[in-house]
Each structure stands twice: as structure tokens, then as C-alpha cells.
PDB file of C-alpha atoms and ligand atoms in Angstrom:
ATOM      1  CA  UNK A 176      11.014   7.558 -14.349  1.00  0.00           C
ATOM      2  CA  UNK A 177      11.141   8.665 -11.138  1.00  0.00           C
ATOM      3  CA  UNK A 178       7.832   8.778  -9.250  1.00  0.00           C
ATOM      4  CA  UNK A 179       9.355  10.928  -6.374  1.00  0.00           C
ATOM      5  CA  UNK A 180       8.920  13.792  -8.892  1.00  0.00           C
ATOM      6  CA  UNK A 181       4.679  12.806  -9.931  1.00  0.00           C
ATOM      7  CA  UNK A 182       2.786  13.953  -6.854  1.00  0.00           C
ATOM      8  CA  UNK A 183      -0.174  14.701  -8.845  1.00  0.00           C
ATOM      9  CA  UNK A 184       0.784  11.037 -10.434  1.00  0.00           C
ATOM     10  CA  UNK A 185       0.650   9.362  -7.580  1.00  0.00           C
ATOM     11  CA  UNK A 186      -2.133  11.014  -6.021  1.00  0.00           C
ATOM     12  CA  UNK A 187      -4.289   8.942  -8.253  1.00  0.00           C
ATOM     13  CA  UNK A 188      -3.408   5.819  -6.965  1.00  0.00           C
ATOM     14  CA  UNK A 189      -4.823   4.509  -3.880  1.00  0.00           C
ATOM     15  CA  UNK A 190      -3.916   0.638  -2.669  1.00  0.00           C
ATOM     16  CA  UNK A 191      -6.164  -1.348  -0.699  1.00  0.00           C
ATOM     17  CA  UNK A 192      -5.455  -3.120   2.796  1.00  0.00           C
ATOM     18  CA  UNK A 193      -7.577  -5.715   2.743  1.00  0.00           C
ATOM     19  CA  UNK A 194      -5.804  -7.925   4.894  1.00  0.00           C
ATOM     20  CA  UNK A 195      -6.587  -8.840   8.996  1.00  0.00           C
ATOM     21  CA  UNK A 196      -3.242  -8.207   9.890  1.00  0.00           C
ATOM     22  CA  UNK A 197      -1.665  -5.166  11.362  1.00  0.00           C
ATOM     23  CA  UNK A 198       2.247  -6.499  10.732  1.00  0.00           C
ATOM     24  CA  UNK A 199       1.914  -7.094   7.001  1.00  0.00           C
ATOM     25  CA  UNK A 200      -0.418  -4.022   6.532  1.00  0.00           C
ATOM     26  CA  UNK A 201       1.977  -1.618   8.430  1.00  0.00           C
ATOM     27  CA  UNK A 202       4.983  -3.275   5.928  1.00  0.00           C
ATOM     28  CA  UNK A 203       3.042  -2.453   3.350  1.00  0.00           C
ATOM     29  CA  UNK A 204       2.073   1.165   4.276  1.00  0.00           C
ATOM     30  CA  UNK A 205       5.865   1.788   4.941  1.00  0.00           C
ATOM     31  CA  UNK A 206       7.395   0.155   2.178  1.00  0.00           C
ATOM     32  CA  UNK A 207       4.890   2.654  -0.100  1.00  0.00           C
ATOM     33  CA  UNK A 208       3.635   5.084   2.342  1.00  0.00           C
ATOM     34  CA  UNK A 209       5.806   8.290  -0.145  1.00  0.00           C
ATOM     35  CA  UNK A 210       4.762   6.612  -3.456  1.00  0.00           C
ATOM     36  CA  UNK A 211       1.048   6.842  -3.702  1.00  0.00           C
ATOM     37  CA  UNK A 212      -1.831   8.926  -3.098  1.00  0.00           C
ATOM     38  CA  UNK A 213      -3.999   7.006  -0.811  1.00  0.00           C
ATOM     39  CA  UNK A 214      -4.306   4.184   1.575  1.00  0.00           C
ATOM     40  CA  UNK A 215      -7.505   2.617   1.448  1.00  0.00           C
ATOM     41  CA  UNK A 216      -8.663   0.933   4.755  1.00  0.00           C
ATOM     42  CA  UNK A 217     -12.219  -1.174   3.895  1.00  0.00           C
ATOM     43  CA  UNK A 218     -14.328  -3.139   5.994  1.00  0.00           C
ATOM     44  CA  UNK A 219     -11.481  -6.442   6.382  1.00  0.00           C
ATOM     45  CA  UNK A 220      -8.662  -4.296   8.630  1.00  0.00           C
ATOM     46  CA  UNK A 221     -11.316  -1.129  10.323  1.00  0.00           C
ATOM     47  CA  UNK A 222     -13.569  -4.697  11.549  1.00  0.00           C
ATOM     48  CA  UNK A 223      -9.738  -6.556  12.851  1.00  0.00           C
ATOM     49  CA  UNK A 224      -8.065  -2.950  14.065  1.00  0.00           C
ATOM     50  CA  UNK A 225     -10.649  -0.581  14.108  1.00  0.00           C
ATOM     51  CA  UNK A 226      -9.951   3.627  14.509  1.00  0.00           C
ATOM     52  CA  UNK A 227      -6.075   3.005  15.888  1.00  0.00           C
ATOM     53  CA  UNK A 228      -5.294   1.548  12.321  1.00  0.00           C
ATOM     54  CA  UNK A 229      -6.376   4.720  11.343  1.00  0.00           C
ATOM     55  CA  UNK A 230      -4.749   6.857  13.286  1.00  0.00           C
ATOM     56  CA  UNK A 231      -1.436   4.732  13.035  1.00  0.00           C
ATOM     57  CA  UNK A 232      -1.147   5.015   9.235  1.00  0.00           C
ATOM     58  CA  UNK A 233      -2.629   8.944   9.498  1.00  0.00           C
ATOM     59  CA  UNK A 234       0.373   9.370  12.238  1.00  0.00           C
ATOM     60  CA  UNK A 235       3.176   8.251   9.053  1.00  0.00           C
ATOM     61  CA  UNK A 236       1.648  11.508   7.093  1.00  0.00           C
ATOM     62  CA  UNK A 237      -0.402   9.366   4.626  1.00  0.00           C
ATOM     63  CA  UNK A 238      -4.012  10.062   3.818  1.00  0.00           C
ATOM     64  CA  UNK A 239      -6.246   7.402   3.975  1.00  0.00           C
ATOM     65  CA  UNK A 240     -10.222   6.937   2.254  1.00  0.00           C
ATOM     66  CA  UNK A 241     -12.539   4.701   4.625  1.00  0.00           C
ATOM     67  CA  UNK A 242     -14.027   2.355   2.577  1.00  0.00           C
ATOM     68  CA  UNK A 243     -16.833   1.675   4.946  1.00  0.00           C
ATOM     69  CA  UNK A 244     -19.642   2.004   2.126  1.00  0.00           C
ATOM     70  CA  UNK A 245     -22.231   2.976   5.155  1.00  0.00           C
ATOM     71  CA  UNK A 246     -25.832   1.986   4.157  1.00  0.00           C
ATOM     72  CA  UNK A 247     -28.560   2.004   6.959  1.00  0.00           C
ATOM     73  CA  UNK A 248     -31.117   4.930   8.016  1.00  0.00           C
ATOM     74  CA  UNK A 249     -30.376   8.876   7.857  1.00  0.00           C
ATOM     75  CA  UNK A 250     -28.994   9.085  11.408  1.00  0.00           C
ATOM     76  CA  UNK A 251     -27.035   6.108  11.865  1.00  0.00           C
ATOM     77  CA  UNK A 252     -25.006   6.946   8.790  1.00  0.00           C
ATOM     78  CA  UNK A 253     -25.051  10.727   9.308  1.00  0.00           C
ATOM     79  CA  UNK A 254     -23.910   9.761  13.152  1.00  0.00           C
ATOM     80  CA  UNK A 255     -20.749   7.506  11.758  1.00  0.00           C
ATOM     81  CA  UNK A 256     -19.812   9.534   8.820  1.00  0.00           C
ATOM     82  CA  UNK A 257     -19.451  12.532  12.002  1.00  0.00           C
ATOM     83  CA  UNK A 258     -17.092   9.715  13.880  1.00  0.00           C
ATOM     84  CA  UNK A 259     -15.273   9.114  10.685  1.00  0.00           C
ATOM     85  CA  UNK A 260     -14.703  12.485  10.225  1.00  0.00           C
ATOM     86  CA  UNK A 261     -13.381  12.849  13.996  1.00  0.00           C
ATOM     87  CA  UNK A 262     -11.288  10.083  13.241  1.00  0.00           C
ATOM     88  CA  UNK A 263      -9.337  12.405   9.926  1.00  0.00           C
ATOM     89  CA  UNK A 264     -10.105  10.124   7.217  1.00  0.00           C
ATOM     90  CA  UNK A 265      -9.559  11.835   3.714  1.00  0.00           C
ATOM     91  CA  UNK A 266     -12.126  10.534   1.561  1.00  0.00           C
ATOM     92  CA  UNK A 267     -14.989   8.023   2.713  1.00  0.00           C
ATOM     93  CA  UNK A 268     -18.103   6.555   0.642  1.00  0.00           C
ATOM     94  CA  UNK A 269     -21.905   5.784   0.946  1.00  0.00           C
ATOM     95  CA  UNK A 270     -24.198   3.547  -1.244  1.00  0.00           C
ATOM     96  CA  UNK A 271     -25.893   6.033  -3.327  1.00  0.00           C
ATOM     97  CA  UNK A 272     -28.755   3.475  -2.913  1.00  0.00           C
ATOM     98  CA  UNK A 273     -29.339   5.067   0.381  1.00  0.00           C
ATOM     99  CA  UNK A 274     -31.320   7.196  -1.138  1.00  0.00           C
ATOM    100  CA  UNK A 275     -31.481  11.102  -1.525  1.00  0.00           C
ATOM    101  CA  UNK A 276     -32.308  11.761   2.903  1.00  0.00           C
ATOM    102  CA  UNK A 277     -29.712   9.208   4.219  1.00  0.00           C
ATOM    103  CA  UNK A 278     -27.055  10.960   1.385  1.00  0.00           C
ATOM    104  CA  UNK A 279     -28.175  14.750   2.080  1.00  0.00           C
ATOM    105  CA  UNK A 280     -27.136  13.786   6.201  1.00  0.00           C
ATOM    106  CA  UNK A 281     -24.565  11.821   5.304  1.00  0.00           C
ATOM    107  CA  UNK A 282     -23.503  15.232   3.541  1.00  0.00           C
ATOM    108  CA  UNK A 283     -24.676  17.636   5.816  1.00  0.00           C
ATOM    109  CA  UNK A 284     -22.455  16.085   8.859  1.00  0.00           C
ATOM    110  CA  UNK A 285     -19.665  15.604   7.448  1.00  0.00           C
ATOM    111  CA  UNK A 286     -19.295  19.442   6.934  1.00  0.00           C
ATOM    112  CA  UNK A 287     -20.958  20.299  10.423  1.00  0.00           C
ATOM    113  CA  UNK A 288     -17.994  17.908  12.494  1.00  0.00           C
ATOM    114  CA  UNK A 289     -15.584  19.518   9.905  1.00  0.00           C
ATOM    115  CA  UNK A 290     -16.285  22.857  10.735  1.00  0.00           C
ATOM    116  CA  UNK A 291     -16.753  22.709  14.825  1.00  0.00           C
ATOM    117  CA  UNK A 292     -13.842  19.950  15.207  1.00  0.00           C
ATOM    118  CA  UNK A 293     -11.616  22.443  13.053  1.00  0.00           C
ATOM    119  CA  UNK A 294     -11.356  19.516  10.572  1.00  0.00           C
ATOM    120  CA  UNK A 295     -10.686  19.779   6.632  1.00  0.00           C
ATOM    121  CA  UNK A 296     -13.577  18.156   5.284  1.00  0.00           C
ATOM    122  CA  UNK A 297     -12.838  14.673   3.139  1.00  0.00           C
ATOM    123  CA  UNK A 298     -14.332  13.868   0.210  1.00  0.00           C
ATOM    124  CA  UNK A 299     -17.714  11.955   0.346  1.00  0.00           C
ATOM    125  CA  UNK A 300     -18.295   9.587  -2.659  1.00  0.00           C
ATOM    126  CA  UNK A 301     -20.992   7.559  -3.768  1.00  0.00           C
ATOM    127  CA  UNK A 302     -20.960   3.793  -4.216  1.00  0.00           C
ATOM    128  CA  UNK A 303     -22.591   3.159  -6.931  1.00  0.00           C
ATOM    129  CA  UNK A 304     -22.526  -0.747  -7.996  1.00  0.00           C
ATOM    130  CA  UNK A 305     -19.516  -3.110  -6.616  1.00  0.00           C
ATOM    131  CA  UNK A 306     -17.030  -3.975  -9.524  1.00  0.00           C
ATOM    132  CA  UNK A 307     -17.999  -7.601  -8.492  1.00  0.00           C
ATOM    133  CA  UNK A 308     -21.303  -7.558  -9.603  1.00  0.00           C
ATOM    134  CA  UNK A 309     -22.694  -8.621 -12.903  1.00  0.00           C
ATOM    135  CA  UNK A 310     -25.775  -7.594 -15.421  1.00  0.00           C
ATOM    136  CA  UNK A 311     -26.818 -11.116 -14.622  1.00  0.00           C
ATOM    137  CA  UNK A 312     -26.831 -10.651 -10.406  1.00  0.00           C
ATOM    138  CA  UNK A 313     -28.070  -7.536 -10.703  1.00  0.00           C
ATOM    139  CA  UNK A 314     -31.722  -7.817 -12.929  1.00  0.00           C
ATOM    140  CA  UNK A 315     -31.394 -11.683 -11.701  1.00  0.00           C
ATOM    141  CA  UNK A 316     -31.196 -11.783  -7.647  1.00  0.00           C
ATOM    142  CA  UNK A 317     -31.584  -7.798  -7.037  1.00  0.00           C
ATOM    143  CA  UNK A 318     -34.665  -7.218  -9.769  1.00  0.00           C
ATOM    144  CA  UNK A 319     -33.239  -4.155 -10.860  1.00  0.00           C
ATOM    145  CA  UNK A 320     -34.608  -4.216 -14.447  1.00  0.00           C
ATOM    146  CA  UNK A 321     -32.092  -1.277 -15.678  1.00  0.00           C
ATOM    147  CA  UNK A 322     -28.999  -2.409 -17.102  1.00  0.00           C
ATOM    148  CA  UNK A 323     -26.122  -1.983 -15.378  1.00  0.00           C
ATOM    149  CA  UNK A 324     -24.411   0.465 -16.978  1.00  0.00           C
ATOM    150  CA  UNK A 325     -28.074   3.102 -17.462  1.00  0.00           C
ATOM    151  CA  UNK A 326     -28.279   1.938 -13.439  1.00  0.00           C
ATOM    152  CA  UNK A 327     -24.692   2.921 -12.994  1.00  0.00           C
ATOM    153  CA  UNK A 328     -25.245   6.517 -14.846  1.00  0.00           C
ATOM    154  CA  UNK A 329     -28.371   6.586 -12.807  1.00  0.00           C
ATOM    155  CA  UNK A 330     -27.187   6.697  -9.780  1.00  0.00           C
ATOM    156  CA  UNK A 331     -23.442   9.128 -11.121  1.00  0.00           C
ATOM    157  CA  UNK A 332     -26.160  11.508 -12.239  1.00  0.00           C
ATOM    158  CA  UNK A 333     -28.155  11.304  -8.664  1.00  0.00           C
ATOM    159  CA  UNK A 334     -24.807  12.364  -6.739  1.00  0.00           C
ATOM    160  CA  UNK A 335     -24.182  14.939  -9.097  1.00  0.00           C
ATOM    161  CA  UNK A 336     -27.705  16.240  -8.285  1.00  0.00           C
ATOM    162  CA  UNK A 337     -27.260  15.545  -4.421  1.00  0.00           C
ATOM    163  CA  UNK A 338     -23.343  17.339  -4.651  1.00  0.00           C
ATOM    164  CA  UNK A 339     -21.156  14.126  -3.533  1.00  0.00           C
ATOM    165  CA  UNK A 340     -17.498  14.622  -4.677  1.00  0.00           C
ATOM    166  CA  UNK A 341     -17.452  11.847  -6.557  1.00  0.00           C
ATOM    167  CA  UNK A 342     -18.654   8.386  -7.231  1.00  0.00           C
ATOM    168  CA  UNK A 343     -16.803   4.830  -7.085  1.00  0.00           C
ATOM    169  CA  UNK A 344     -17.731   2.628 -10.189  1.00  0.00           C
ATOM    170  CA  UNK A 345     -15.598   0.193 -12.702  1.00  0.00           C
ATOM    171  CA  UNK A 346     -13.426   1.934 -14.856  1.00  0.00           C
ATOM    172  CA  UNK A 347     -15.894   0.298 -17.725  1.00  0.00           C
ATOM    173  CA  UNK A 348     -18.412   3.111 -16.731  1.00  0.00           C
ATOM    174  CA  UNK A 349     -16.040   5.644 -16.230  1.00  0.00           C
ATOM    175  CA  UNK A 350     -15.893   6.828 -19.722  1.00  0.00           C
ATOM    176  CA  UNK A 351     -19.785   7.193 -19.757  1.00  0.00           C
ATOM    177  CA  UNK A 352     -20.235   8.905 -16.808  1.00  0.00           C
ATOM    178  CA  UNK A 353     -17.166  11.387 -17.880  1.00  0.00           C
ATOM    179  CA  UNK A 354     -19.315  12.449 -21.126  1.00  0.00           C
ATOM    180  CA  UNK A 355     -22.480  12.454 -19.977  1.00  0.00           C
ATOM    181  CA  UNK A 356     -22.823  13.097 -16.192  1.00  0.00           C
ATOM    182  CA  UNK A 357     -19.791  15.540 -15.524  1.00  0.00           C
ATOM    183  CA  UNK A 358     -19.765  18.466 -16.041  1.00  0.00           C
ATOM    184  CA  UNK A 359     -17.787  19.732 -12.643  1.00  0.00           C
ATOM    185  CA  UNK A 360     -14.281  18.885 -12.805  1.00  0.00           C
ATOM    186  CA  UNK A 361     -13.555  18.600  -9.498  1.00  0.00           C
ATOM    187  CA  UNK A 362     -15.966  15.659  -9.686  1.00  0.00           C
ATOM    188  CA  UNK A 363     -14.010  12.382  -8.524  1.00  0.00           C
ATOM    189  CA  UNK A 364     -14.382   9.069 -10.511  1.00  0.00           C
ATOM    190  CA  UNK A 365     -12.378   6.062  -8.339  1.00  0.00           C
ATOM    191  CA  UNK A 366     -12.579   3.550 -10.124  1.00  0.00           C
ATOM    192  CA  UNK A 367     -11.384  -0.438  -8.080  1.00  0.00           C
ATOM    193  CA  UNK A 368     -11.671  -3.257 -10.223  1.00  0.00           C
ATOM    194  CA  UNK A 369      -8.481  -2.203 -11.649  1.00  0.00           C
ATOM    195  CA  UNK A 370      -6.232  -5.364 -12.800  1.00  0.00           C
ATOM    196  CA  UNK A 371      -2.847  -4.141 -14.601  1.00  0.00           C
ATOM    197  CA  UNK A 372      -2.263  -7.388 -17.859  1.00  0.00           C
ATOM    198  CA  UNK A 373       0.520  -9.292 -15.347  1.00  0.00           C
ATOM    199  CA  UNK A 374      -2.374  -9.631 -12.440  1.00  0.00           C
ATOM    200  CA  UNK A 375      -4.524 -12.049 -11.897  1.00  0.00           C
ATOM    201  CA  UNK A 376      -8.518 -11.257 -11.894  1.00  0.00           C
ATOM    202  CA  UNK A 377      -9.814 -12.555  -8.714  1.00  0.00           C
ATOM    203  CA  UNK A 378     -12.836 -11.932  -8.207  1.00  0.00           C
ATOM    204  CA  UNK A 379     -13.608  -8.517  -9.443  1.00  0.00           C
ATOM    205  CA  UNK A 380     -16.023  -8.466 -13.178  1.00  0.00           C
ATOM    206  CA  UNK A 381     -15.924  -5.687 -14.575  1.00  0.00           C
ATOM    207  CA  UNK A 382     -12.104  -4.520 -14.983  1.00  0.00           C
ATOM    208  CA  UNK A 383      -9.796  -2.980 -16.797  1.00  0.00           C
ATOM    209  CA  UNK A 384      -5.915  -2.165 -16.776  1.00  0.00           C
ATOM    210  CA  UNK A 385      -5.348   1.143 -15.179  1.00  0.00           C
ATOM    211  CA  UNK A 386      -4.285   2.579 -18.356  1.00  0.00           C
ATOM    212  CA  UNK A 387      -7.514   1.719 -19.568  1.00  0.00           C
ATOM    213  CA  UNK A 388      -9.603   3.211 -16.710  1.00  0.00           C
ATOM    214  CA  UNK A 389      -7.385   6.871 -16.818  1.00  0.00           C
ATOM    215  CA  UNK A 390      -8.172   7.268 -20.437  1.00  0.00           C
ATOM    216  CA  UNK A 391     -11.717   6.002 -19.466  1.00  0.00           C
ATOM    217  CA  UNK A 392     -11.859   9.136 -17.434  1.00  0.00           C
ATOM    218  CA  UNK A 393     -11.056   7.732 -13.669  1.00  0.00           C
ATOM    219  CA  UNK A 394      -9.048  10.779 -11.720  1.00  0.00           C
ATOM    220  CA  UNK A 395      -7.820   7.874  -8.791  1.00  0.00           C
ATOM    221  CA  UNK A 396      -7.550   4.360  -9.152  1.00  0.00           C
ATOM    222  CA  UNK A 397      -8.201   1.651  -6.169  1.00  0.00           C
ATOM    223  CA  UNK A 398      -5.510  -1.344  -6.869  1.00  0.00           C
ATOM    224  CA  UNK A 399      -5.674  -3.974  -4.088  1.00  0.00           C
ATOM    225  CA  UNK A 400      -4.042  -7.666  -4.624  1.00  0.00           C
ATOM    226  CA  UNK A 401      -2.122  -6.908  -7.482  1.00  0.00           C
ATOM    227  CA  UNK A 402      -0.088  -5.072  -4.634  1.00  0.00           C
ATOM    228  CA  UNK A 403      -0.234  -5.844  -1.967  1.00  0.00           C
ATOM    229  CA  UNK A 404      -0.186  -9.794  -2.767  1.00  0.00           C
ATOM    230  CA  UNK A 405       3.310  -9.200  -5.430  1.00  0.00           C
ATOM    231  CA  UNK A 406       6.302 -10.085  -4.141  1.00  0.00           C
ATOM    232  CA  UNK A 407       7.504  -7.168  -4.464  1.00  0.00           C
ATOM    233  CA  UNK A 408       4.720  -3.836  -3.714  1.00  0.00           C
ATOM    234  CA  UNK A 409       7.333  -1.293  -4.961  1.00  0.00           C
ATOM    235  CA  UNK A 410       8.167  -2.733  -8.232  1.00  0.00           C
ATOM    236  CA  UNK A 411       4.399  -3.403  -8.374  1.00  0.00           C
ATOM    237  CA  UNK A 412       3.364   0.747  -7.207  1.00  0.00           C
ATOM    238  CA  UNK A 413       6.131   1.594  -9.974  1.00  0.00           C
ATOM    239  CA  UNK A 414       4.639  -0.341 -12.857  1.00  0.00           C
ATOM    240  CA  UNK A 415       1.708   0.828 -12.576  1.00  0.00           C
ATOM    241  CA  UNK A 416       2.788   4.478 -12.094  1.00  0.00           C
ATOM    242  CA  UNK A 417       4.369   4.266 -15.480  1.00  0.00           C
ATOM    243  CA  UNK A 418       1.379   3.123 -16.847  1.00  0.00           C
ATOM    244  CA  UNK A 419      -1.194   5.853 -15.863  1.00  0.00           C
ATOM    245  CA  UNK A 420       2.337   8.490 -17.161  1.00  0.00           C
ATOM    246  CA  UNK A 421       1.652   6.755 -20.118  1.00  0.00           C
ATOM    247  CA  UNK A 422      -2.362   7.695 -19.799  1.00  0.00           C
ATOM    248  CA  UNK A 423      -2.066  11.398 -19.184  1.00  0.00           C
ATOM    249  CA  UNK A 424       1.098  11.722 -21.335  1.00  0.00           C
TER     250      UNK A 424
HETATM  251  O1  C5P B 561      -8.255  -6.186  -4.983  1.00  0.00           O
HETATM  252  P1  C5P B 561      -8.692  -5.749  -5.652  1.00  0.00           P
HETATM  253  O2  C5P B 561      -7.520  -4.765  -6.233  1.00  0.00           O
HETATM  254  O3  C5P B 561      -9.385  -6.807  -6.104  1.00  0.00           O
HETATM  255  O4  C5P B 561      -9.035  -4.532  -4.198  1.00  0.00           O
HETATM  256  C1  C5P B 561     -10.237  -4.072  -5.073  1.00  0.00           C
HETATM  257  C2  C5P B 561     -10.992  -3.256  -3.793  1.00  0.00           C
HETATM  258  O5  C5P B 561     -12.204  -2.033  -4.404  1.00  0.00           O
HETATM  259  C3  C5P B 561     -11.583  -3.603  -2.503  1.00  0.00           C
HETATM  260  O6  C5P B 561     -10.843  -3.212  -1.521  1.00  0.00           O
HETATM  261  C4  C5P B 561     -13.432  -3.987  -2.694  1.00  0.00           C
HETATM  262  O7  C5P B 561     -13.832  -4.124  -1.237  1.00  0.00           O
HETATM  263  C5  C5P B 561     -12.884  -2.569  -3.027  1.00  0.00           C
HETATM  264  N1  C5P B 561     -13.873  -2.038  -3.610  1.00  0.00           N
HETATM  265  C6  C5P B 561     -14.654  -2.770  -5.327  1.00  0.00           C
HETATM  266  N2  C5P B 561     -15.753  -2.350  -5.857  1.00  0.00           N
HETATM  267  C7  C5P B 561     -16.356  -1.290  -5.763  1.00  0.00           C
HETATM  268  C8  C5P B 561     -16.564  -0.569  -4.621  1.00  0.00           C
HETATM  269  C9  C5P B 561     -15.235  -1.196  -3.699  1.00  0.00           C
HETATM  270  O8  C5P B 561     -13.960  -3.513  -5.426  1.00  0.00           O
HETATM  271  N3  C5P B 561     -17.503  -1.377  -6.151  1.00  0.00           N
END
């Protein structure tokens, strides 16, 4: 397939750059820049290189999802969100468990800063429950009484109510959320925990293939190690895009 001719398809693929080695990261970005939608900068890369790595990748014309998963008091989160708007990220996230005030303040400062600085407002997503967390961890370690799916659905409905642009959840939960929580067609359902059949599971627990994730209702999928750890990242991306094409055919 000609992946260049399918911008809407490539936009759905987010590649997670989880590394502490800038040279390695830039090598991957240069290989994949025009083949995928977003690069995801998370805590590992950001704590190693800070805002300069955001700028370096943006300067190559790429879109950035900043996966900082902010969770703190509303004042701290809203200022941190403003700073990330100034760094011109295209998407960022906060924990839904931070509660209503934190989420509303985050959204307000995002919109105000974007307007003041004349920057396109980035999409603000809510993190539901990490894809590495199991029902057992939720109930025994965190003492959350609800079943995992019920809890994720509750958080997703909360995100809709607060007017966030979307959520992060596992591909397995995307289906329930799509069916129950979301009437807004523009609401983003972003799913990590995606593993093509040819890839290793690593530490991810609630996983699905790229095709399953999209069929379940994910609007975007996040893939890290199956691509960045591959001997041929470009070929891995091509195979994933082929699967996505099959899913939306
Ligand atoms: O390498 P892998 O494909 O497992 O990477 C998944 C990425 O998605 C990681 O950067 C991880 O931090 C992130 N993530 C996740 N689960 C969430 C939110 C983000 O795995 N709920």
C-alpha cells in the first residue's frame, strides 16, 4: 500500500518515544516523520532532555503528544499545562482521578494561554487507568471497589461531562466507552497497550492488536516498543498501517 496517500490513516498512529538517548530518538523521528501522525514524548524522554527535545522534534514538522500525565493540585497543574501550551505540543494529558477542579482549571488555562499566545489549542485528554494495571491491583492495592471496566467507563463519562477532548484507555475498554459514553464524534479515544500479533507483550496487560483497537472504537493508537525496539522501525510502521487500513476498510 502507498502509506503517503493516506493521511487520515497515518494520523491515527502515535509512536511512543520512550528513551533516554537523544541520538536514538532523533534517528527514529527522521525515519518515521512523514509516515505517522504523532510522536509521543513521555516522562523518560522529557526528564532527560526537557523542552528542547519537544522543540527539536517540532522543528522537523512533526506533531507532539506530550504524555506528562499531570496529577497535582489545580494551581500546579494549570501552570504546568500553560507551559506545555507555550512549548506548542499538539496533545497532552492529565489524570482524570485529579478531580473536577483540577480538570476544569487545566482546561481553562490551556484555552487562555493558547488564545493569549495565538497558538492553536492542543487537545486535552484524560488518563483513565494505566494499561499496565489489572483488576487485582485496582481492587487490592488501590482499594477501588468498582470493577476495572466500570471504573474506566465512569471516568470516561466524567471526561465527557467536563468537556475534555478525549481520553486514554486500554483498547479493550474502547468498545464499552464508544457504546455508552460518547455521542460527540470528535471525542478522541486514544489507546496504548497495542500489540501487533508479531510483537512481544512486555509489561502491558490489557492489550489488543492495532486492528482490534480500531474496530473497538479507538480513534488513535499508541505504539512504542514494537516499533522503536524493532530492527526495522519503518517496516513495523508499515505493517501496523496495513492493519489499520484493514480495520477501517
Ligand atoms: O512500548 P509500549 O507500546 O508499551 O508503550 C506504550 C506507551 O503508552 C508508554 O509510553 C506508556 O507510558 C504509555 N501509556 C500506557 N498506558 C496508559 C497511558 C500511557 O501504556 N494508560
